[in-house]
């Protein structure tokens, strides 16, 4: 079903179920985001996508990545208030991830070059590094890779993310998808010495070799795909050496 | 732990994965904590990833992943008890039991915990020692209660 | 037991019960077995009464009835003798034999067990003479002192399930109109009109609807919901059945805190009885209504009291709130229309059906009809559960009912609304308490926590306490709440340690603004209330910490010093008890504290019998 509404006064259309952020971006409006990815369920964690939405005459500041389009709403993607709140949110995030280039860049855009807050001491359970708890890794691993290797743990300011019992997750197939989506690049994914390593989760898997002896994917990962899709046992031997 | 006990609990809920929280609570009620092998077992039986169970167990305050002490001292840190000086009682017990709040002594004798209001605010500040409520507690009375516990232990 | 087949049967069944009780003519002794009194040793008192009654062969004349909380927890264990409602307070097991002998048998009044009014010095014999009770309007709590919560017959005999019978006769439309007219507002925090919520849920297109009762009661320092469930569980069940009938639901849940074992136990018994008697199950009271209720135990997370988090938790997931752009009455539990109300809200419903909306709106104020139960705690003489008509002033509640501040100390503030509420100063004591007026003053009704503070309470410390609570209870999803509260707590801690500046205060205010605007659920969007309200009304106290590095209330450890004054007679007690061995002094000589080593534990002040230790 087509939904009609306005963004910054411009009439726009979207399909019901679409998010405001994706629609706005499709029309060329710039809204920052750190925890949003079209491939996974919206979560609304980082809070940098704050906009103003007027619905039924009531104006509200809200995140728009987890806001499904509705007929007749009016969206404003920038204002003094929005700018101010985004800047404060980014200041909080910058303190969490002071070394993350993408965060630094975005914060600078909002005039935040240094945070007035100190880097949080490691959470009760684990080192934070530059993690901003956006949950993209968790969602990708659960919804796309479907191995459920990762989850949040704890709550509140003690929240952490990783494998169960803070150990290397045994169901991780070292596919690297989480590292790919992480907005702060804090997971780390390398291939060396015939091993594939996901640094943050401390997971290492030996690579399977193709016919020419070139390593191309972790054994475990191939095993997983074989099981999942019921592929013949020697399928990967015949597959062209990718990567 | 005996995993057939876990099976019995799961059976009580017809193996229904939406009852995960209740199943975890029942296991913990029986064992005083949530042993790792029980978590793995629940995961297999209900077909719920371990990562999710671990996530729940660390999200909800009532779960314990480590064995707790034989004696459990719980200080109420609800607002009513707080304004009547509960913070000092926690610190007092930390000194007396030589363990940080939330922790268990190495000999597995004592666990010191906090709770937010048990609904007996009239008696605040309140400390619960092995299920027994001690109302209007003072440091003197706490010292005595702990001494009692320790001598009882020593005598056994 | 025969099922109660229809409304007519219910009425005749009730008449039989009442007749039977009248014939037996037993004197009822209601002994409070609520959590507070249990802690005082009420089970031993009950056992002693039972034993003594048995021994004296009075079993067919006297009924011993353990009940839920009577409200006056301060004076437990309470023994209430019906029908005169003569009240003995602070009863110990040792006194029981004499009470049975002289009062129950001999009709004598034992003065030493009566409540003595500290203001007038009078002794009051009956419950309604005592100021604590006299000024209350105990529409809901009143029954706690009369009903055995494990007996559905007790509830029925008192008119229980009559509201349901009337509702079934009226039909859902008429019930909805009645509830809307009564304008009963949600007692769980928001004060949203229940009738309107029911209507939206009823009209949401779906083949399935859920009814949920919120008994999570995560507010630290509040215990009214648990006390209703412990003392009068059928009132809540009846309210839920009426809601189910009105809205068109066949499945209900009570989400109750795991830390409330007694409430769970009583509720479990009550549900089983309601099923057996035919108030739950298929074809309730001979109508086409099918409805069942399950108990769901919460896992100990304050945030799970929030509607969407609660529903996530019932679905077996981590209790994280989700965005509510579509409200839960339209798409809630398992994405079906779901009506969530608080325990006390449901407990009001049978009353409204039984006595009518017109009667109900005669109580309380125009915007907030009825009563509200408060847990009146902290630095107040009569700690307990108080049910006051809406529109009573704070002063009436704290001073007339609560008996004022103990130890001759001065009233300083009252905190209402739990962790998302605010602190109101003495100048607001004449505020009429209802949903709207509290909101206007930057506080809120919340679930009804009312924490009284005196001049020994530091408001910076109070703000720090709530922030510490909330940063721990936040689910951790939103940056604004997870990091924002962590930072607010750090900043207020800085102030409490004398490290804050005026800039700290303005950063706090700036940050509060974004935490409020940018957070997903009400935990985050109201978290700044305790800080902002204390900053608004007690700014001087903040400034004393910031500018003079002084904590006027003598609470913030980093800013206080312990000192022994001339009152010291050298008894040496403090020196023996000091954990740091930092008190020196000879016998019968003035003792001195080594300030460098002192960890400010306060033990010396506690143990000194001569009031010689001073904090400044
Ligand atoms: C963090 C948070 C905690 C809450 N805790 C409770 C609670 O313990 N009990 C309750 O009844 N409502 C609680 N609420 C309010 C509920 O979300 C909801 O508004 C209420 O249960 C609705 O019932 P009512 O309309 O009858 O008040 C809480 C809200 C928030 C945001
Ligand atoms: S690398 Fe491991 S944790 Fe990351 S998405 Fe792949 S399977 Fe999941
Ligand atoms: S590791 Fe990266 S993707 Fe995962 S939560 Fe942290 S910041 Fe987000
Ligand atoms: S406001 Fe706080 S409690 Fe609510 S969803 Fe966000 S992080 Fe969780
Ligand atoms: S307890 Fe009091 S009186 Fe006794 S030595 Fe200490 S300060 Fe002096
Ligand atoms: S406050 Fe504690 S440490 Fe300091 S002198 Fe008194 S007893 Fe000793
Ligand atoms: S992108 Fe919307 S909250 Fe993160
Ligand atoms: S605050 Fe401690 S019992 Fe309520
Ligand atoms: S518990 Fe007995 S009066 Fe409250």
PDB file of N, CA, C and O in Angstrom, chain C residues 147-201:
ATOM      1  N   UNK C 147     -10.638  -9.984  55.321  1.00  0.00           N
ATOM      2  CA  UNK C 147     -10.712 -11.168  54.469  1.00  0.00           C
ATOM      3  C   UNK C 147      -9.526 -12.094  54.699  1.00  0.00           C
ATOM      4  O   UNK C 147      -8.385 -11.650  54.791  1.00  0.00           O
ATOM      5  N   UNK C 148      -9.832 -13.371  54.776  1.00  0.00           N
ATOM      6  CA  UNK C 148      -8.769 -14.361  54.711  1.00  0.00           C
ATOM      7  C   UNK C 148      -8.451 -14.549  53.226  1.00  0.00           C
ATOM      8  O   UNK C 148      -9.283 -15.047  52.471  1.00  0.00           O
ATOM      9  N   UNK C 149      -7.262 -14.119  52.808  1.00  0.00           N
ATOM     10  CA  UNK C 149      -6.980 -14.104  51.375  1.00  0.00           C
ATOM     11  C   UNK C 149      -6.980 -15.494  50.743  1.00  0.00           C
ATOM     12  O   UNK C 149      -7.009 -15.609  49.522  1.00  0.00           O
ATOM     13  N   UNK C 150      -6.932 -16.519  51.557  1.00  0.00           N
ATOM     14  CA  UNK C 150      -6.936 -17.852  50.970  1.00  0.00           C
ATOM     15  C   UNK C 150      -8.346 -18.425  50.897  1.00  0.00           C
ATOM     16  O   UNK C 150      -8.533 -19.573  50.543  1.00  0.00           O
ATOM     17  N   UNK C 151      -9.336 -17.601  51.254  1.00  0.00           N
ATOM     18  CA  UNK C 151     -10.703 -18.119  51.238  1.00  0.00           C
ATOM     19  C   UNK C 151     -11.589 -17.311  50.301  1.00  0.00           C
ATOM     20  O   UNK C 151     -11.908 -16.154  50.553  1.00  0.00           O
ATOM     21  N   UNK C 152     -11.983 -17.938  49.224  1.00  0.00           N
ATOM     22  CA  UNK C 152     -12.857 -17.247  48.268  1.00  0.00           C
ATOM     23  C   UNK C 152     -14.216 -16.998  48.909  1.00  0.00           C
ATOM     24  O   UNK C 152     -14.886 -16.012  48.616  1.00  0.00           O
ATOM     25  N   UNK C 153     -14.614 -17.870  49.836  1.00  0.00           N
ATOM     26  CA  UNK C 153     -15.896 -17.685  50.517  1.00  0.00           C
ATOM     27  C   UNK C 153     -15.923 -16.379  51.305  1.00  0.00           C
ATOM     28  O   UNK C 153     -16.931 -15.685  51.356  1.00  0.00           O
ATOM     29  N   UNK C 154     -14.806 -16.058  51.926  1.00  0.00           N
ATOM     30  CA  UNK C 154     -14.717 -14.794  52.667  1.00  0.00           C
ATOM     31  C   UNK C 154     -14.994 -13.624  51.733  1.00  0.00           C
ATOM     32  O   UNK C 154     -15.695 -12.683  52.079  1.00  0.00           O
ATOM     33  N   UNK C 155     -14.385 -13.700  50.550  1.00  0.00           N
ATOM     34  CA  UNK C 155     -14.549 -12.618  49.574  1.00  0.00           C
ATOM     35  C   UNK C 155     -15.996 -12.554  49.109  1.00  0.00           C
ATOM     36  O   UNK C 155     -16.593 -11.488  49.043  1.00  0.00           O
ATOM     37  N   UNK C 156     -16.554 -13.714  48.811  1.00  0.00           N
ATOM     38  CA  UNK C 156     -17.937 -13.745  48.316  1.00  0.00           C
ATOM     39  C   UNK C 156     -18.892 -13.234  49.391  1.00  0.00           C
ATOM     40  O   UNK C 156     -19.801 -12.442  49.112  1.00  0.00           O
ATOM     41  N   UNK C 157     -18.656 -13.643  50.625  1.00  0.00           N
ATOM     42  CA  UNK C 157     -19.540 -13.229  51.711  1.00  0.00           C
ATOM     43  C   UNK C 157     -19.581 -11.710  51.846  1.00  0.00           C
ATOM     44  O   UNK C 157     -20.588 -11.131  52.236  1.00  0.00           O
ATOM     45  N   UNK C 158     -18.461 -11.064  51.504  1.00  0.00           N
ATOM     46  CA  UNK C 158     -18.408  -9.602  51.617  1.00  0.00           C
ATOM     47  C   UNK C 158     -18.912  -8.902  50.366  1.00  0.00           C
ATOM     48  O   UNK C 158     -18.667  -7.721  50.160  1.00  0.00           O
ATOM     49  N   UNK C 159     -19.577  -9.657  49.518  1.00  0.00           N
ATOM     50  CA  UNK C 159     -20.110  -9.036  48.297  1.00  0.00           C
ATOM     51  C   UNK C 159     -19.226  -9.245  47.091  1.00  0.00           C
ATOM     52  O   UNK C 159     -19.463  -8.648  46.030  1.00  0.00           O
ATOM     53  N   UNK C 160     -18.213 -10.077  47.253  1.00  0.00           N
ATOM     54  CA  UNK C 160     -17.282 -10.321  46.158  1.00  0.00           C
ATOM     55  C   UNK C 160     -17.943 -10.972  44.960  1.00  0.00           C
ATOM     56  O   UNK C 160     -18.894 -11.734  45.107  1.00  0.00           O
ATOM     57  N   UNK C 161     -17.451 -10.679  43.816  1.00  0.00           N
ATOM     58  CA  UNK C 161     -17.933 -11.160  42.514  1.00  0.00           C
ATOM     59  C   UNK C 161     -19.340 -10.665  42.178  1.00  0.00           C
ATOM     60  O   UNK C 161     -19.933 -11.077  41.202  1.00  0.00           O
ATOM     61  N   UNK C 162     -19.861  -9.755  43.017  1.00  0.00           N
ATOM     62  CA  UNK C 162     -21.147  -9.160  42.690  1.00  0.00           C
ATOM     63  C   UNK C 162     -20.984  -8.150  41.560  1.00  0.00           C
ATOM     64  O   UNK C 162     -21.855  -8.004  40.708  1.00  0.00           O
ATOM     65  N   UNK C 163     -19.850  -7.455  41.567  1.00  0.00           N
ATOM     66  CA  UNK C 163     -19.556  -6.522  40.484  1.00  0.00           C
ATOM     67  C   UNK C 163     -19.537  -7.265  39.160  1.00  0.00           C
ATOM     68  O   UNK C 163     -20.074  -6.794  38.145  1.00  0.00           O
ATOM     69  N   UNK C 164     -18.935  -8.453  39.153  1.00  0.00           N
ATOM     70  CA  UNK C 164     -18.881  -9.260  37.932  1.00  0.00           C
ATOM     71  C   UNK C 164     -20.290  -9.656  37.501  1.00  0.00           C
ATOM     72  O   UNK C 164     -20.652  -9.529  36.326  1.00  0.00           O
ATOM     73  N   UNK C 165     -21.082 -10.121  38.480  1.00  0.00           N
ATOM     74  CA  UNK C 165     -22.446 -10.541  38.148  1.00  0.00           C
ATOM     75  C   UNK C 165     -23.223  -9.376  37.533  1.00  0.00           C
ATOM     76  O   UNK C 165     -23.898  -9.527  36.512  1.00  0.00           O
ATOM     77  N   UNK C 166     -23.072  -8.201  38.130  1.00  0.00           N
ATOM     78  CA  UNK C 166     -23.773  -7.035  37.588  1.00  0.00           C
ATOM     79  C   UNK C 166     -23.270  -6.698  36.180  1.00  0.00           C
ATOM     80  O   UNK C 166     -24.051  -6.347  35.294  1.00  0.00           O
ATOM     81  N   UNK C 167     -21.949  -6.808  35.995  1.00  0.00           N
ATOM     82  CA  UNK C 167     -21.371  -6.503  34.686  1.00  0.00           C
ATOM     83  C   UNK C 167     -21.946  -7.441  33.634  1.00  0.00           C
ATOM     84  O   UNK C 167     -22.336  -7.011  32.543  1.00  0.00           O
ATOM     85  N   UNK C 168     -22.017  -8.720  33.967  1.00  0.00           N
ATOM     86  CA  UNK C 168     -22.507  -9.697  32.998  1.00  0.00           C
ATOM     87  C   UNK C 168     -23.963  -9.408  32.635  1.00  0.00           C
ATOM     88  O   UNK C 168     -24.375  -9.590  31.500  1.00  0.00           O
ATOM     89  N   UNK C 169     -24.729  -8.936  33.623  1.00  0.00           N
ATOM     90  CA  UNK C 169     -26.126  -8.604  33.335  1.00  0.00           C
ATOM     91  C   UNK C 169     -26.246  -7.363  32.449  1.00  0.00           C
ATOM     92  O   UNK C 169     -27.107  -7.282  31.582  1.00  0.00           O
ATOM     93  N   UNK C 170     -25.346  -6.412  32.670  1.00  0.00           N
ATOM     94  CA  UNK C 170     -25.398  -5.161  31.907  1.00  0.00           C
ATOM     95  C   UNK C 170     -25.013  -5.337  30.443  1.00  0.00           C
ATOM     96  O   UNK C 170     -25.515  -4.652  29.575  1.00  0.00           O
ATOM     97  N   UNK C 171     -24.038  -6.180  30.195  1.00  0.00           N
ATOM     98  CA  UNK C 171     -23.495  -6.306  28.842  1.00  0.00           C
ATOM     99  C   UNK C 171     -22.288  -5.409  28.661  1.00  0.00           C
ATOM    100  O   UNK C 171     -22.160  -4.379  29.341  1.00  0.00           O
ATOM    101  N   UNK C 172     -21.386  -5.800  27.761  1.00  0.00           N
ATOM    102  CA  UNK C 172     -20.094  -5.115  27.631  1.00  0.00           C
ATOM    103  C   UNK C 172     -20.199  -3.625  27.314  1.00  0.00           C
ATOM    104  O   UNK C 172     -19.438  -2.825  27.861  1.00  0.00           O
ATOM    105  N   UNK C 173     -21.141  -3.250  26.472  1.00  0.00           N
ATOM    106  CA  UNK C 173     -21.222  -1.828  26.100  1.00  0.00           C
ATOM    107  C   UNK C 173     -21.517  -0.975  27.322  1.00  0.00           C
ATOM    108  O   UNK C 173     -20.883   0.054  27.553  1.00  0.00           O
ATOM    109  N   UNK C 174     -22.502  -1.426  28.095  1.00  0.00           N
ATOM    110  CA  UNK C 174     -22.905  -0.654  29.272  1.00  0.00           C
ATOM    111  C   UNK C 174     -21.789  -0.612  30.311  1.00  0.00           C
ATOM    112  O   UNK C 174     -21.581   0.407  30.973  1.00  0.00           O
ATOM    113  N   UNK C 175     -21.046  -1.731  30.441  1.00  0.00           N
ATOM    114  CA  UNK C 175     -19.932  -1.736  31.394  1.00  0.00           C
ATOM    115  C   UNK C 175     -18.891  -0.704  30.970  1.00  0.00           C
ATOM    116  O   UNK C 175     -18.393   0.075  31.781  1.00  0.00           O
ATOM    117  N   UNK C 176     -18.595  -0.713  29.674  1.00  0.00           N
ATOM    118  CA  UNK C 176     -17.604   0.235  29.172  1.00  0.00           C
ATOM    119  C   UNK C 176     -18.038   1.674  29.485  1.00  0.00           C
ATOM    120  O   UNK C 176     -17.229   2.490  29.942  1.00  0.00           O
ATOM    121  N   UNK C 177     -19.298   1.955  29.255  1.00  0.00           N
ATOM    122  CA  UNK C 177     -19.809   3.304  29.543  1.00  0.00           C
ATOM    123  C   UNK C 177     -19.631   3.643  31.018  1.00  0.00           C
ATOM    124  O   UNK C 177     -19.233   4.742  31.382  1.00  0.00           O
ATOM    125  N   UNK C 178     -19.915   2.659  31.873  1.00  0.00           N
ATOM    126  CA  UNK C 178     -19.805   2.871  33.309  1.00  0.00           C
ATOM    127  C   UNK C 178     -18.349   3.177  33.704  1.00  0.00           C
ATOM    128  O   UNK C 178     -18.078   4.105  34.461  1.00  0.00           O
ATOM    129  N   UNK C 179     -17.431   2.376  33.171  1.00  0.00           N
ATOM    130  CA  UNK C 179     -16.017   2.568  33.513  1.00  0.00           C
ATOM    131  C   UNK C 179     -15.524   3.907  32.961  1.00  0.00           C
ATOM    132  O   UNK C 179     -14.750   4.625  33.609  1.00  0.00           O
ATOM    133  N   UNK C 180     -15.990   4.259  31.763  1.00  0.00           N
ATOM    134  CA  UNK C 180     -15.580   5.557  31.201  1.00  0.00           C
ATOM    135  C   UNK C 180     -16.137   6.711  32.044  1.00  0.00           C
ATOM    136  O   UNK C 180     -15.447   7.680  32.317  1.00  0.00           O
ATOM    137  N   UNK C 181     -17.384   6.558  32.451  1.00  0.00           N
ATOM    138  CA  UNK C 181     -18.011   7.605  33.240  1.00  0.00           C
ATOM    139  C   UNK C 181     -17.299   7.763  34.597  1.00  0.00           C
ATOM    140  O   UNK C 181     -17.092   8.871  35.082  1.00  0.00           O
ATOM    141  N   UNK C 182     -16.908   6.637  35.163  1.00  0.00           N
ATOM    142  CA  UNK C 182     -16.220   6.693  36.460  1.00  0.00           C
ATOM    143  C   UNK C 182     -14.858   7.362  36.312  1.00  0.00           C
ATOM    144  O   UNK C 182     -14.257   7.807  37.291  1.00  0.00           O
ATOM    145  N   UNK C 183     -14.375   7.420  35.089  1.00  0.00           N
ATOM    146  CA  UNK C 183     -13.100   8.083  34.799  1.00  0.00           C
ATOM    147  C   UNK C 183     -11.980   7.575  35.697  1.00  0.00           C
ATOM    148  O   UNK C 183     -11.184   8.334  36.230  1.00  0.00           O
ATOM    149  N   UNK C 184     -11.932   6.268  35.875  1.00  0.00           N
ATOM    150  CA  UNK C 184     -10.874   5.713  36.707  1.00  0.00           C
ATOM    151  C   UNK C 184      -9.566   5.762  35.926  1.00  0.00           C
ATOM    152  O   UNK C 184      -9.482   5.323  34.788  1.00  0.00           O
ATOM    153  N   UNK C 185      -8.578   6.373  36.542  1.00  0.00           N
ATOM    154  CA  UNK C 185      -7.303   6.579  35.847  1.00  0.00           C
ATOM    155  C   UNK C 185      -6.269   5.580  36.320  1.00  0.00           C
ATOM    156  O   UNK C 185      -6.241   5.190  37.473  1.00  0.00           O
ATOM    157  N   UNK C 186      -5.426   5.156  35.391  1.00  0.00           N
ATOM    158  CA  UNK C 186      -4.458   4.096  35.658  1.00  0.00           C
ATOM    159  C   UNK C 186      -3.603   4.382  36.874  1.00  0.00           C
ATOM    160  O   UNK C 186      -2.980   5.426  36.977  1.00  0.00           O
ATOM    161  N   UNK C 187      -3.590   3.448  37.812  1.00  0.00           N
ATOM    162  CA  UNK C 187      -2.853   3.638  39.061  1.00  0.00           C
ATOM    163  C   UNK C 187      -1.388   3.230  38.939  1.00  0.00           C
ATOM    164  O   UNK C 187      -0.649   3.294  39.916  1.00  0.00           O
ATOM    165  N   UNK C 188      -0.971   2.775  37.771  1.00  0.00           N
ATOM    166  CA  UNK C 188       0.393   2.261  37.628  1.00  0.00           C
ATOM    167  C   UNK C 188       1.425   3.334  37.313  1.00  0.00           C
ATOM    168  O   UNK C 188       2.612   3.072  37.292  1.00  0.00           O
ATOM    169  N   UNK C 189       0.964   4.535  37.051  1.00  0.00           N
ATOM    170  CA  UNK C 189       1.954   5.561  36.784  1.00  0.00           C
ATOM    171  C   UNK C 189       1.406   6.682  35.920  1.00  0.00           C
ATOM    172  O   UNK C 189       1.348   7.828  36.331  1.00  0.00           O
ATOM    173  N   UNK C 190       0.962   6.354  34.737  1.00  0.00           N
ATOM    174  CA  UNK C 190       0.617   7.382  33.770  1.00  0.00           C
ATOM    175  C   UNK C 190      -0.698   8.095  34.040  1.00  0.00           C
ATOM    176  O   UNK C 190      -0.898   9.219  33.605  1.00  0.00           O
ATOM    177  N   UNK C 191      -1.608   7.421  34.742  1.00  0.00           N
ATOM    178  CA  UNK C 191      -2.897   8.039  35.009  1.00  0.00           C
ATOM    179  C   UNK C 191      -3.792   8.108  33.785  1.00  0.00           C
ATOM    180  O   UNK C 191      -4.713   8.919  33.711  1.00  0.00           O
ATOM    181  N   UNK C 192      -3.538   7.235  32.818  1.00  0.00           N
ATOM    182  CA  UNK C 192      -4.371   7.226  31.618  1.00  0.00           C
ATOM    183  C   UNK C 192      -5.741   6.630  31.951  1.00  0.00           C
ATOM    184  O   UNK C 192      -5.818   5.632  32.653  1.00  0.00           O
ATOM    185  N   UNK C 193      -6.829   7.247  31.453  1.00  0.00           N
ATOM    186  CA  UNK C 193      -8.167   6.737  31.786  1.00  0.00           C
ATOM    187  C   UNK C 193      -8.362   5.298  31.297  1.00  0.00           C
ATOM    188  O   UNK C 193      -8.198   5.016  30.108  1.00  0.00           O
ATOM    189  N   UNK C 194      -8.706   4.416  32.222  1.00  0.00           N
ATOM    190  CA  UNK C 194      -8.824   3.001  31.881  1.00  0.00           C
ATOM    191  C   UNK C 194      -9.925   2.770  30.850  1.00  0.00           C
ATOM    192  O   UNK C 194      -9.761   1.972  29.930  1.00  0.00           O
ATOM    193  N   UNK C 195     -11.029   3.487  30.990  1.00  0.00           N
ATOM    194  CA  UNK C 195     -12.153   3.298  30.075  1.00  0.00           C
ATOM    195  C   UNK C 195     -11.743   3.532  28.626  1.00  0.00           C
ATOM    196  O   UNK C 195     -12.102   2.774  27.732  1.00  0.00           O
ATOM    197  N   UNK C 196     -10.972   4.572  28.411  1.00  0.00           N
ATOM    198  CA  UNK C 196     -10.562   4.882  27.037  1.00  0.00           C
ATOM    199  C   UNK C 196      -9.630   3.826  26.490  1.00  0.00           C
ATOM    200  O   UNK C 196      -9.669   3.456  25.321  1.00  0.00           O
ATOM    201  N   UNK C 197      -8.747   3.334  27.371  1.00  0.00           N
ATOM    202  CA  UNK C 197      -7.839   2.280  26.954  1.00  0.00           C
ATOM    203  C   UNK C 197      -8.645   1.027  26.569  1.00  0.00           C
ATOM    204  O   UNK C 197      -8.409   0.417  25.536  1.00  0.00           O
ATOM    205  N   UNK C 198      -9.602   0.690  27.409  1.00  0.00           N
ATOM    206  CA  UNK C 198     -10.433  -0.496  27.138  1.00  0.00           C
ATOM    207  C   UNK C 198     -11.161  -0.361  25.803  1.00  0.00           C
ATOM    208  O   UNK C 198     -11.259  -1.296  25.033  1.00  0.00           O
ATOM    209  N   UNK C 199     -11.647   0.850  25.562  1.00  0.00           N
ATOM    210  CA  UNK C 199     -12.427   1.070  24.346  1.00  0.00           C
ATOM    211  C   UNK C 199     -11.565   0.854  23.097  1.00  0.00           C
ATOM    212  O   UNK C 199     -11.967   0.170  22.159  1.00  0.00           O
ATOM    213  N   UNK C 200     -10.359   1.443  23.114  1.00  0.00           N
ATOM    214  CA  UNK C 200      -9.482   1.279  21.962  1.00  0.00           C
ATOM    215  C   UNK C 200      -9.156  -0.193  21.734  1.00  0.00           C
ATOM    216  O   UNK C 200      -9.145  -0.677  20.607  1.00  0.00           O
ATOM    217  N   UNK C 201      -8.892  -0.881  22.824  1.00  0.00           N
ATOM    218  CA  UNK C 201      -8.537  -2.287  22.725  1.00  0.00           C
ATOM    219  C   UNK C 201      -9.717  -3.099  22.194  1.00  0.00           C
ATOM    220  O   UNK C 201      -9.574  -3.953  21.327  1.00  0.00           O
TER     221      UNK C 201
END
